[in-house]
Amino acid sequence: MLEQSYYDRADEIIASHGTDKRFLIPVIQDIQAQYRYLPPELLTYVAGKLGINEAKAYSVATFYENFSFEAKGKYIIRVCDGTACHVRKSPAILSQLREELGLDAEHHTTDDMMFTLETVSCLGACGLAPAMTVNDVVHPAMTPEKVTELVASIKDAEQKGEVAG
């Protein structure tokens, strides 16, 4: 069960959009932006507030890939594995990130909730291949060495209390 503050924040988000059924997607987008994932309890709550069948709300949330029911780390790293990136060695980038972060194909988020690693079919940055993003900031022409430097710089900035990316 979630803390009351989650429901209070959901009420604020709903109030900012309205309670019409057509606002389901913007409401759950804002909730996910707030918590870096969509808590299933809040989806059920929002469905009730908007007068939507719970199954319908879940079908919408599961249809779109950008919604996640799993908590994500502070830094969401997406590695492109589209054709241009793949042929330019994106699997080596992914492998290096997994090694640096202690993750594998089954575990996408570090235990400290600092990093989440995902692969995507395309970032739309084919000319910058191999590309990856950290919290939606594109990092072009990546190499395993650049991955090591980037992860180290993020960890260093975190230790110093600075904003990293």
CSV table of N, CA and C in Angstrom, one decimal:
chain,number,residue,atom,x,y,z
A,1,MET,N,0.8,-1.2,0.0
A,1,MET,CA,0.0,0.0,0.0
A,1,MET,C,0.9,1.2,0.0
A,2,LEU,N,0.5,2.2,-0.8
A,2,LEU,CA,1.2,3.4,-0.9
A,2,LEU,C,0.9,4.4,0.2
A,3,GLU,N,1.8,5.3,0.5
A,3,GLU,CA,1.6,6.3,1.5
A,3,GLU,C,0.5,7.3,1.0
A,4,GLN,N,-0.2,7.9,1.9
A,4,GLN,CA,-1.2,8.9,1.6
A,4,GLN,C,-0.7,10.0,0.6
A,5,SER,N,0.5,10.4,0.8
A,5,SER,CA,1.1,11.5,0.0
A,5,SER,C,1.0,11.2,-1.5
A,6,TYR,N,1.1,9.9,-1.9
A,6,TYR,CA,1.0,9.5,-3.3
A,6,TYR,C,-0.5,9.8,-3.8
A,7,TYR,N,-1.5,9.5,-3.0
A,7,TYR,CA,-2.8,9.7,-3.4
A,7,TYR,C,-3.1,11.2,-3.4
A,8,ASP,N,-2.6,11.9,-2.5
A,8,ASP,CA,-2.7,13.4,-2.4
A,8,ASP,C,-2.2,14.0,-3.7
A,9,ARG,N,-1.0,13.6,-4.1
A,9,ARG,CA,-0.3,14.1,-5.3
A,9,ARG,C,-1.1,13.7,-6.5
A,10,ALA,N,-1.7,12.5,-6.6
A,10,ALA,CA,-2.5,12.1,-7.7
A,10,ALA,C,-3.7,13.0,-7.8
A,11,ASP,N,-4.3,13.3,-6.6
A,11,ASP,CA,-5.5,14.2,-6.6
A,11,ASP,C,-5.1,15.6,-7.2
A,12,GLU,N,-3.9,16.1,-6.9
A,12,GLU,CA,-3.5,17.4,-7.4
A,12,GLU,C,-3.3,17.3,-8.9
A,13,ILE,N,-2.7,16.2,-9.4
A,13,ILE,CA,-2.5,16.0,-10.9
A,13,ILE,C,-3.8,15.9,-11.6
A,14,ILE,N,-4.8,15.2,-11.0
A,14,ILE,CA,-6.1,15.0,-11.6
A,14,ILE,C,-6.8,16.4,-11.7
A,15,ALA,N,-6.7,17.2,-10.6
A,15,ALA,CA,-7.3,18.5,-10.5
A,15,ALA,C,-6.7,19.4,-11.6
A,16,SER,N,-5.4,19.3,-11.9
A,16,SER,CA,-4.8,20.1,-12.9
A,16,SER,C,-5.3,19.8,-14.3
A,17,HIS,N,-5.8,18.6,-14.5
A,17,HIS,CA,-6.2,18.2,-15.9
A,17,HIS,C,-7.7,18.2,-16.0
A,18,GLY,N,-8.4,17.7,-14.9
A,18,GLY,CA,-9.8,17.5,-15.0
A,18,GLY,C,-10.2,16.1,-14.8
A,19,THR,N,-11.4,15.8,-14.6
A,19,THR,CA,-11.8,14.4,-14.3
A,19,THR,C,-12.5,13.7,-15.5
A,20,ASP,N,-12.4,14.3,-16.6
A,20,ASP,CA,-12.9,13.7,-17.8
A,20,ASP,C,-12.1,12.5,-18.2
A,21,LYS,N,-12.7,11.4,-18.8
A,21,LYS,CA,-12.0,10.2,-19.2
A,21,LYS,C,-10.8,10.5,-20.1
A,22,ARG,N,-11.0,11.5,-21.0
A,22,ARG,CA,-10.0,11.8,-22.0
A,22,ARG,C,-8.6,12.2,-21.4
A,23,PHE,N,-8.6,12.5,-20.1
A,23,PHE,CA,-7.4,13.0,-19.5
A,23,PHE,C,-6.6,11.8,-18.8
A,24,LEU,N,-7.0,10.6,-19.1
A,24,LEU,CA,-6.3,9.5,-18.5
A,24,LEU,C,-4.8,9.5,-18.8
A,25,ILE,N,-4.5,9.6,-20.1
A,25,ILE,CA,-3.1,9.5,-20.5
A,25,ILE,C,-2.3,10.7,-19.9
A,26,PRO,N,-2.7,12.0,-20.0
A,26,PRO,CA,-1.9,13.0,-19.4
A,26,PRO,C,-1.7,12.9,-17.9
A,27,VAL,N,-2.8,12.4,-17.2
A,27,VAL,CA,-2.7,12.2,-15.8
A,27,VAL,C,-1.7,11.1,-15.4
A,28,ILE,N,-1.7,10.0,-16.1
A,28,ILE,CA,-0.8,8.9,-15.8
A,28,ILE,C,0.7,9.3,-16.2
A,29,GLN,N,0.8,10.1,-17.3
A,29,GLN,CA,2.1,10.6,-17.7
A,29,GLN,C,2.7,11.5,-16.6
A,30,ASP,N,1.9,12.3,-16.0
A,30,ASP,CA,2.4,13.2,-14.9
A,30,ASP,C,2.7,12.4,-13.7
A,31,ILE,N,1.9,11.4,-13.4
A,31,ILE,CA,2.2,10.6,-12.2
A,31,ILE,C,3.6,9.8,-12.5
A,32,GLN,N,3.7,9.3,-13.7
A,32,GLN,CA,5.0,8.6,-14.0
A,32,GLN,C,6.2,9.6,-13.9
A,33,ALA,N,6.0,10.8,-14.4
A,33,ALA,CA,7.1,11.8,-14.3
A,33,ALA,C,7.4,12.1,-12.9
A,34,GLN,N,6.4,12.1,-12.0
A,34,GLN,CA,6.7,12.4,-10.6
A,34,GLN,C,7.5,11.3,-9.9
A,35,TYR,N,7.1,10.0,-10.2
A,35,TYR,CA,7.7,8.9,-9.4
A,35,TYR,C,8.7,8.1,-10.3
A,36,ARG,N,8.9,8.4,-11.5
A,36,ARG,CA,9.7,7.6,-12.4
A,36,ARG,C,9.1,6.2,-12.8
A,37,TYR,N,7.9,6.0,-12.4
A,37,TYR,CA,7.2,4.8,-12.7
A,37,TYR,C,5.7,5.1,-12.4
A,38,LEU,N,4.9,4.2,-12.8
A,38,LEU,CA,3.4,4.3,-12.6
A,38,LEU,C,3.0,3.2,-11.5
A,39,PRO,N,2.9,3.6,-10.3
A,39,PRO,CA,2.5,2.7,-9.3
A,39,PRO,C,1.1,2.1,-9.6
A,40,PRO,N,1.0,0.8,-9.7
A,40,PRO,CA,-0.3,0.1,-10.1
A,40,PRO,C,-1.4,0.6,-9.2
A,41,GLU,N,-1.2,0.8,-7.9
A,41,GLU,CA,-2.3,1.3,-7.0
A,41,GLU,C,-2.8,2.6,-7.5
A,42,LEU,N,-1.9,3.5,-8.0
A,42,LEU,CA,-2.3,4.8,-8.4
A,42,LEU,C,-3.1,4.7,-9.7
A,43,LEU,N,-2.8,3.8,-10.6
A,43,LEU,CA,-3.5,3.6,-11.8
A,43,LEU,C,-5.0,3.2,-11.5
A,44,THR,N,-5.1,2.3,-10.5
A,44,THR,CA,-6.5,1.9,-10.1
A,44,THR,C,-7.2,3.1,-9.5
A,45,TYR,N,-6.5,3.9,-8.7
A,45,TYR,CA,-7.1,5.0,-8.0
A,45,TYR,C,-7.5,6.1,-9.1
A,46,VAL,N,-6.7,6.3,-10.0
A,46,VAL,CA,-7.0,7.3,-11.1
A,46,VAL,C,-8.2,6.8,-11.9
A,47,ALA,N,-8.2,5.6,-12.2
A,47,ALA,CA,-9.3,5.0,-13.0
A,47,ALA,C,-10.6,5.3,-12.3
A,48,GLY,N,-10.7,5.1,-11.0
A,48,GLY,CA,-11.9,5.3,-10.2
A,48,GLY,C,-12.2,6.8,-10.2
A,49,LYS,N,-11.2,7.7,-10.1
A,49,LYS,CA,-11.5,9.1,-10.0
A,49,LYS,C,-12.0,9.6,-11.4
A,50,LEU,N,-11.6,9.0,-12.5
A,50,LEU,CA,-12.0,9.4,-13.8
A,50,LEU,C,-13.2,8.7,-14.3
A,51,GLY,N,-13.7,7.7,-13.5
A,51,GLY,CA,-14.8,6.9,-14.0
A,51,GLY,C,-14.5,6.0,-15.1
A,52,ILE,N,-13.3,5.4,-15.1
A,52,ILE,CA,-12.9,4.5,-16.1
A,52,ILE,C,-12.8,3.1,-15.5
A,53,ASN,N,-13.2,2.1,-16.2
A,53,ASN,CA,-13.1,0.7,-15.8
A,53,ASN,C,-11.6,0.4,-15.6
A,54,GLU,N,-11.3,-0.2,-14.5
A,54,GLU,CA,-9.9,-0.5,-14.2
A,54,GLU,C,-9.2,-1.3,-15.3
A,55,ALA,N,-9.9,-2.2,-15.9
A,55,ALA,CA,-9.3,-3.0,-17.0
A,55,ALA,C,-8.9,-2.1,-18.2
A,56,LYS,N,-9.8,-1.1,-18.5
A,56,LYS,CA,-9.5,-0.2,-19.6
A,56,LYS,C,-8.3,0.7,-19.3
A,57,ALA,N,-8.2,1.1,-18.0
A,57,ALA,CA,-7.0,1.9,-17.6
A,57,ALA,C,-5.7,1.1,-17.8
A,58,TYR,N,-5.8,-0.2,-17.4
A,58,TYR,CA,-4.6,-1.0,-17.5
A,58,TYR,C,-4.3,-1.3,-19.0
A,59,SER,N,-5.3,-1.4,-19.8
A,59,SER,CA,-5.1,-1.7,-21.2
A,59,SER,C,-4.4,-0.5,-21.9
A,60,VAL,N,-4.8,0.7,-21.5
A,60,VAL,CA,-4.1,1.9,-22.0
A,60,VAL,C,-2.7,2.0,-21.5
A,61,ALA,N,-2.4,1.7,-20.2
A,61,ALA,CA,-1.1,1.9,-19.7
A,61,ALA,C,-0.1,0.8,-20.2
A,62,THR,N,-0.7,-0.4,-20.5
A,62,THR,CA,0.2,-1.5,-21.0
A,62,THR,C,0.4,-1.4,-22.5
A,63,PHE,N,-0.5,-0.7,-23.2
A,63,PHE,CA,-0.3,-0.5,-24.6
A,63,PHE,C,0.9,0.3,-25.0
A,64,TYR,N,1.1,1.4,-24.2
A,64,TYR,CA,2.2,2.3,-24.5
A,64,TYR,C,3.5,1.9,-23.8
A,65,GLU,N,4.5,1.7,-24.6
A,65,GLU,CA,5.8,1.3,-24.0
A,65,GLU,C,6.4,2.2,-23.0
A,66,ASN,N,6.1,3.5,-23.0
A,66,ASN,CA,6.7,4.4,-22.1
A,66,ASN,C,6.2,4.4,-20.7
A,67,PHE,N,5.1,3.6,-20.5
A,67,PHE,CA,4.6,3.5,-19.1
A,67,PHE,C,5.3,2.2,-18.5
A,68,SER,N,5.7,2.4,-17.2
A,68,SER,CA,6.4,1.3,-16.5
A,68,SER,C,5.7,1.1,-15.2
A,69,PHE,N,5.4,-0.1,-14.8
A,69,PHE,CA,4.9,-0.4,-13.5
A,69,PHE,C,6.0,-0.7,-12.5
A,70,GLU,N,7.3,-0.7,-13.0
A,70,GLU,CA,8.4,-1.0,-12.1
A,70,GLU,C,9.1,0.3,-11.8
A,71,ALA,N,9.5,0.5,-10.5
A,71,ALA,CA,10.3,1.6,-10.1
A,71,ALA,C,11.6,1.7,-10.9
A,72,LYS,N,12.0,2.9,-11.3
A,72,LYS,CA,13.2,3.1,-12.1
A,72,LYS,C,14.1,4.0,-11.3
A,73,GLY,N,15.4,3.9,-11.7
A,73,GLY,CA,16.4,4.6,-11.0
A,73,GLY,C,16.4,6.1,-11.3
A,74,LYS,N,17.2,6.9,-10.6
A,74,LYS,CA,17.3,8.3,-10.8
A,74,LYS,C,17.8,8.6,-12.2
A,75,TYR,N,18.7,7.8,-12.7
A,75,TYR,CA,19.3,8.0,-14.1
A,75,TYR,C,18.8,6.8,-15.0
A,76,ILE,N,18.0,7.2,-16.0
A,76,ILE,CA,17.5,6.2,-16.9
A,76,ILE,C,18.3,6.2,-18.1
A,77,ILE,N,19.1,5.1,-18.3
A,77,ILE,CA,20.0,5.0,-19.5
A,77,ILE,C,19.3,4.1,-20.5
A,78,ARG,N,19.2,4.7,-21.7
A,78,ARG,CA,18.6,3.9,-22.8
A,78,ARG,C,19.7,3.8,-23.9
A,79,VAL,N,19.9,2.5,-24.3
A,79,VAL,CA,20.9,2.2,-25.3
A,79,VAL,C,20.1,1.8,-26.6
A,80,CYS,N,20.4,2.5,-27.7
A,80,CYS,CA,19.8,2.2,-28.9
A,80,CYS,C,20.3,0.9,-29.5
A,81,ASP,N,19.5,0.1,-29.9
A,81,ASP,CA,19.9,-1.1,-30.6
A,81,ASP,C,19.2,-1.3,-32.0
A,82,GLY,N,18.9,-0.1,-32.6
A,82,GLY,CA,18.4,-0.1,-33.9
A,82,GLY,C,19.5,-0.4,-34.9
A,83,THR,N,19.2,-0.6,-36.1
A,83,THR,CA,20.2,-1.1,-37.1
A,83,THR,C,21.5,-0.3,-37.2
A,84,ALA,N,21.4,1.0,-37.3
A,84,ALA,CA,22.6,1.9,-37.4
A,84,ALA,C,23.4,1.7,-36.1
A,85,CYS,N,22.8,1.7,-35.0
A,85,CYS,CA,23.6,1.6,-33.7
A,85,CYS,C,24.1,0.2,-33.6
A,86,HIS,N,23.3,-0.8,-33.9
A,86,HIS,CA,23.8,-2.2,-33.7
A,86,HIS,C,25.0,-2.5,-34.6
A,87,VAL,N,25.0,-2.1,-35.8
A,87,VAL,CA,26.2,-2.3,-36.7
A,87,VAL,C,27.4,-1.5,-36.3
A,88,ARG,N,27.2,-0.5,-35.5
A,88,ARG,CA,28.3,0.3,-35.0
A,88,ARG,C,28.6,0.0,-33.5
A,89,LYS,N,28.2,-1.2,-33.2
A,89,LYS,CA,28.7,-1.8,-31.9
A,89,LYS,C,27.9,-1.4,-30.6
A,90,SER,N,26.6,-1.2,-30.8
A,90,SER,CA,25.8,-0.9,-29.5
A,90,SER,C,25.8,-2.0,-28.6
A,91,PRO,N,25.9,-3.3,-29.0
A,91,PRO,CA,25.9,-4.4,-28.0
A,91,PRO,C,27.1,-4.3,-27.1
A,92,ALA,N,28.3,-3.8,-27.6
A,92,ALA,CA,29.4,-3.6,-26.7
A,92,ALA,C,29.2,-2.4,-25.7
A,93,ILE,N,28.4,-1.4,-26.1
A,93,ILE,CA,28.0,-0.4,-25.2
A,93,ILE,C,27.1,-0.9,-24.0
A,94,LEU,N,26.1,-1.7,-24.4
A,94,LEU,CA,25.2,-2.3,-23.5
A,94,LEU,C,26.0,-3.2,-22.5
A,95,SER,N,26.9,-4.0,-23.0
A,95,SER,CA,27.7,-4.9,-22.2
A,95,SER,C,28.6,-4.2,-21.2
A,96,GLN,N,29.2,-3.1,-21.7
A,96,GLN,CA,30.0,-2.3,-20.8
A,96,GLN,C,29.1,-1.6,-19.7
A,97,LEU,N,28.0,-1.1,-20.0
A,97,LEU,CA,27.1,-0.6,-19.0
A,97,LEU,C,26.7,-1.6,-18.0
A,98,ARG,N,26.3,-2.8,-18.4
A,98,ARG,CA,25.9,-3.8,-17.5
A,98,ARG,C,27.1,-4.1,-16.5
A,99,GLU,N,28.3,-4.2,-17.1
A,99,GLU,CA,29.5,-4.5,-16.2
A,99,GLU,C,29.7,-3.3,-15.2
A,100,GLU,N,29.6,-2.1,-15.7
A,100,GLU,CA,29.9,-0.9,-14.9
A,100,GLU,C,28.8,-0.8,-13.8
A,101,LEU,N,27.6,-1.2,-14.1
A,101,LEU,CA,26.5,-1.0,-13.1
A,101,LEU,C,26.1,-2.2,-12.3
A,102,GLY,N,26.7,-3.4,-12.7
A,102,GLY,CA,26.4,-4.6,-12.0
A,102,GLY,C,25.0,-5.1,-12.3
A,103,LEU,N,24.6,-4.9,-13.6
A,103,LEU,CA,23.3,-5.4,-14.0
A,103,LEU,C,23.4,-6.5,-15.0
A,104,ASP,N,22.3,-7.1,-15.3
A,104,ASP,CA,22.2,-8.2,-16.3
A,104,ASP,C,20.9,-8.1,-17.0
A,105,ALA,N,20.6,-9.0,-17.9
A,105,ALA,CA,19.4,-9.0,-18.7
A,105,ALA,C,18.1,-9.1,-17.9
A,106,GLU,N,18.2,-9.7,-16.7
A,106,GLU,CA,17.0,-9.8,-15.8
A,106,GLU,C,16.9,-8.6,-14.9
A,107,HIS,N,18.0,-8.0,-14.5
A,107,HIS,CA,18.0,-6.9,-13.5
A,107,HIS,C,18.4,-5.6,-14.2
A,108,HIS,N,17.4,-4.7,-14.3
A,108,HIS,CA,17.6,-3.5,-15.1
A,108,HIS,C,17.9,-2.3,-14.2
A,109,THR,N,17.6,-2.4,-12.9
A,109,THR,CA,17.8,-1.2,-12.0
A,109,THR,C,18.8,-1.6,-10.9
A,110,THR,N,19.7,-0.7,-10.6
A,110,THR,CA,20.7,-1.0,-9.5
A,110,THR,C,19.9,-1.0,-8.2
A,111,ASP,N,20.5,-1.7,-7.2
A,111,ASP,CA,19.9,-1.9,-5.9
A,111,ASP,C,19.7,-0.5,-5.2
A,112,ASP,N,20.6,0.4,-5.5
A,112,ASP,CA,20.5,1.7,-4.8
A,112,ASP,C,19.5,2.7,-5.5
A,113,MET,N,18.8,2.2,-6.6
A,113,MET,CA,17.9,2.9,-7.4
A,113,MET,C,18.5,4.1,-8.0
A,114,MET,N,19.8,4.1,-8.3
A,114,MET,CA,20.5,5.2,-9.0
A,114,MET,C,20.3,5.1,-10.5
A,115,PHE,N,20.5,3.8,-11.0
A,115,PHE,CA,20.5,3.7,-12.5
A,115,PHE,C,19.5,2.6,-12.9
A,116,THR,N,18.8,2.9,-14.1
A,116,THR,CA,18.0,1.9,-14.8
A,116,THR,C,18.6,1.8,-16.2
A,117,LEU,N,18.8,0.6,-16.7
A,117,LEU,CA,19.3,0.4,-18.0
A,117,LEU,C,18.3,-0.3,-18.9
A,118,GLU,N,18.0,0.4,-20.0
A,118,GLU,CA,17.0,-0.2,-21.0
A,118,GLU,C,17.6,-0.2,-22.4
A,119,THR,N,17.1,-1.0,-23.2
A,119,THR,CA,17.4,-1.0,-24.6
A,119,THR,C,16.2,-0.5,-25.4
A,120,VAL,N,16.4,0.2,-26.4
A,120,VAL,CA,15.3,0.7,-27.2
A,120,VAL,C,15.6,0.4,-28.7
A,121,SER,N,14.5,0.3,-29.5
A,121,SER,CA,14.7,0.0,-30.9
A,121,SER,C,15.2,1.1,-31.7
A,122,CYS,N,15.0,2.3,-31.3
A,122,CYS,CA,15.5,3.5,-32.0
A,122,CYS,C,15.4,4.7,-31.2
A,123,LEU,N,16.4,5.5,-31.2
A,123,LEU,CA,16.4,6.8,-30.5
A,123,LEU,C,16.2,7.9,-31.5
A,124,GLY,N,16.2,7.6,-32.8
A,124,GLY,CA,16.0,8.6,-33.8
A,124,GLY,C,17.3,9.5,-34.0
A,125,ALA,N,18.4,8.9,-33.6
A,125,ALA,CA,19.7,9.6,-33.7
A,125,ALA,C,20.7,8.7,-34.5
A,126,CYS,N,20.2,8.2,-35.6
A,126,CYS,CA,21.0,7.3,-36.4
A,126,CYS,C,22.4,7.8,-36.9
A,127,GLY,N,22.4,9.1,-37.2
A,127,GLY,CA,23.6,9.7,-37.6
A,127,GLY,C,24.6,9.9,-36.5
A,128,LEU,N,24.2,9.7,-35.3
A,128,LEU,CA,25.1,9.8,-34.1
A,128,LEU,C,25.5,8.4,-33.6
A,129,ALA,N,25.2,7.4,-34.3
A,129,ALA,CA,25.4,6.0,-33.8
A,129,ALA,C,26.8,5.7,-33.5
A,130,PRO,N,27.0,4.8,-32.5
A,130,PRO,CA,26.0,4.3,-31.6
A,130,PRO,C,25.7,5.3,-30.5
A,131,ALA,N,24.4,5.5,-30.3
A,131,ALA,CA,23.9,6.5,-29.4
A,131,ALA,C,23.2,5.9,-28.2
A,132,MET,N,23.2,6.7,-27.1
A,132,MET,CA,22.4,6.3,-25.9
A,132,MET,C,21.9,7.6,-25.3
A,133,THR,N,21.0,7.5,-24.4
A,133,THR,CA,20.5,8.7,-23.6
A,133,THR,C,20.7,8.4,-22.1
A,134,VAL,N,20.9,9.5,-21.4
A,134,VAL,CA,20.8,9.5,-19.9
A,134,VAL,C,19.8,10.5,-19.6
A,135,ASN,N,18.7,10.1,-19.1
A,135,ASN,CA,17.5,11.0,-18.8
A,135,ASN,C,17.2,11.9,-20.0
A,136,ASP,N,17.1,11.2,-21.1
A,136,ASP,CA,16.7,11.8,-22.4
A,136,ASP,C,17.7,12.8,-23.0
A,137,VAL,N,18.9,12.9,-22.4
A,137,VAL,CA,20.0,13.6,-23.0
A,137,VAL,C,20.8,12.7,-23.9
A,138,VAL,N,21.0,13.0,-25.2
A,138,VAL,CA,21.6,12.1,-26.1
A,138,VAL,C,23.1,12.2,-26.0
A,139,HIS,N,23.7,11.0,-25.9
A,139,HIS,CA,25.2,10.8,-25.9
A,139,HIS,C,25.6,10.1,-27.2
A,140,PRO,N,26.2,10.8,-28.1
A,140,PRO,CA,26.5,10.2,-29.4
A,140,PRO,C,27.9,9.5,-29.5
A,141,ALA,N,28.0,8.7,-30.6
A,141,ALA,CA,29.3,8.0,-30.9
A,141,ALA,C,29.9,7.4,-29.6
A,142,MET,N,29.1,6.6,-28.9
A,142,MET,CA,29.6,6.0,-27.7
A,142,MET,C,30.5,4.9,-28.0
A,143,THR,N,31.4,4.7,-27.0
A,143,THR,CA,32.4,3.6,-27.0
A,143,THR,C,32.4,3.0,-25.6
A,144,PRO,N,32.9,1.8,-25.4
A,144,PRO,CA,32.9,1.3,-24.0
A,144,PRO,C,33.7,2.2,-23.1
A,145,GLU,N,34.8,2.8,-23.6
A,145,GLU,CA,35.6,3.7,-22.8
A,145,GLU,C,34.8,5.0,-22.4
A,146,LYS,N,34.0,5.5,-23.3
A,146,LYS,CA,33.2,6.7,-23.0
A,146,LYS,C,32.1,6.3,-22.0
A,147,VAL,N,31.6,5.1,-22.1
A,147,VAL,CA,30.6,4.6,-21.1
A,147,VAL,C,31.2,4.6,-19.7
A,148,THR,N,32.4,4.1,-19.6
A,148,THR,CA,33.1,4.1,-18.3
A,148,THR,C,33.3,5.5,-17.7
A,149,GLU,N,33.7,6.5,-18.6
A,149,GLU,CA,33.9,7.8,-18.2
A,149,GLU,C,32.6,8.5,-17.8
A,150,LEU,N,31.5,8.2,-18.6
A,150,LEU,CA,30.2,8.8,-18.3
A,150,LEU,C,29.6,8.3,-17.0
A,151,VAL,N,29.7,7.0,-16.7
A,151,VAL,CA,29.2,6.5,-15.5
A,151,VAL,C,30.0,7.0,-14.3
A,152,ALA,N,31.3,7.1,-14.5
A,152,ALA,CA,32.1,7.6,-13.4
A,152,ALA,C,31.8,9.1,-13.1
A,153,SER,N,31.5,9.9,-14.2
A,153,SER,CA,31.2,11.3,-14.0
A,153,SER,C,29.9,11.5,-13.3
A,154,ILE,N,28.9,10.6,-13.6
A,154,ILE,CA,27.6,10.7,-12.9
A,154,ILE,C,27.8,10.3,-11.5
A,155,LYS,N,28.5,9.3,-11.2
A,155,LYS,CA,28.7,8.8,-9.8
A,155,LYS,C,29.4,9.9,-9.0
A,156,ASP,N,30.4,10.5,-9.6
A,156,ASP,CA,31.2,11.6,-9.0
A,156,ASP,C,30.3,12.8,-8.7
A,157,ALA,N,29.5,13.2,-9.6
A,157,ALA,CA,28.6,14.3,-9.4
A,157,ALA,C,27.6,14.0,-8.3
A,158,GLU,N,27.1,12.8,-8.3
A,158,GLU,CA,26.2,12.4,-7.2
A,158,GLU,C,26.8,12.5,-5.8
A,159,GLN,N,28.1,12.1,-5.7
A,159,GLN,CA,28.8,12.2,-4.5
A,159,GLN,C,29.0,13.6,-4.0
A,160,LYS,N,29.2,14.5,-5.0
A,160,LYS,CA,29.4,15.9,-4.7
A,160,LYS,C,28.1,16.7,-4.5
A,161,GLY,N,27.0,16.0,-4.8
A,161,GLY,CA,25.7,16.6,-4.7
A,161,GLY,C,25.3,17.5,-5.9
A,162,GLU,N,26.0,17.3,-7.0
A,162,GLU,CA,25.8,18.1,-8.2
A,162,GLU,C,24.8,17.4,-9.1
A,163,VAL,N,24.3,18.1,-10.1
A,163,VAL,CA,23.4,17.5,-11.1
A,163,VAL,C,24.2,16.9,-12.1
A,164,ALA,N,23.9,15.7,-12.5
A,164,ALA,CA,24.7,15.0,-13.5
A,164,ALA,C,23.8,14.6,-14.7
A,165,GLY,N,24.4,14.2,-15.8
A,165,GLY,CA,23.6,13.8,-16.9
A,165,GLY,C,24.5,13.6,-18.1
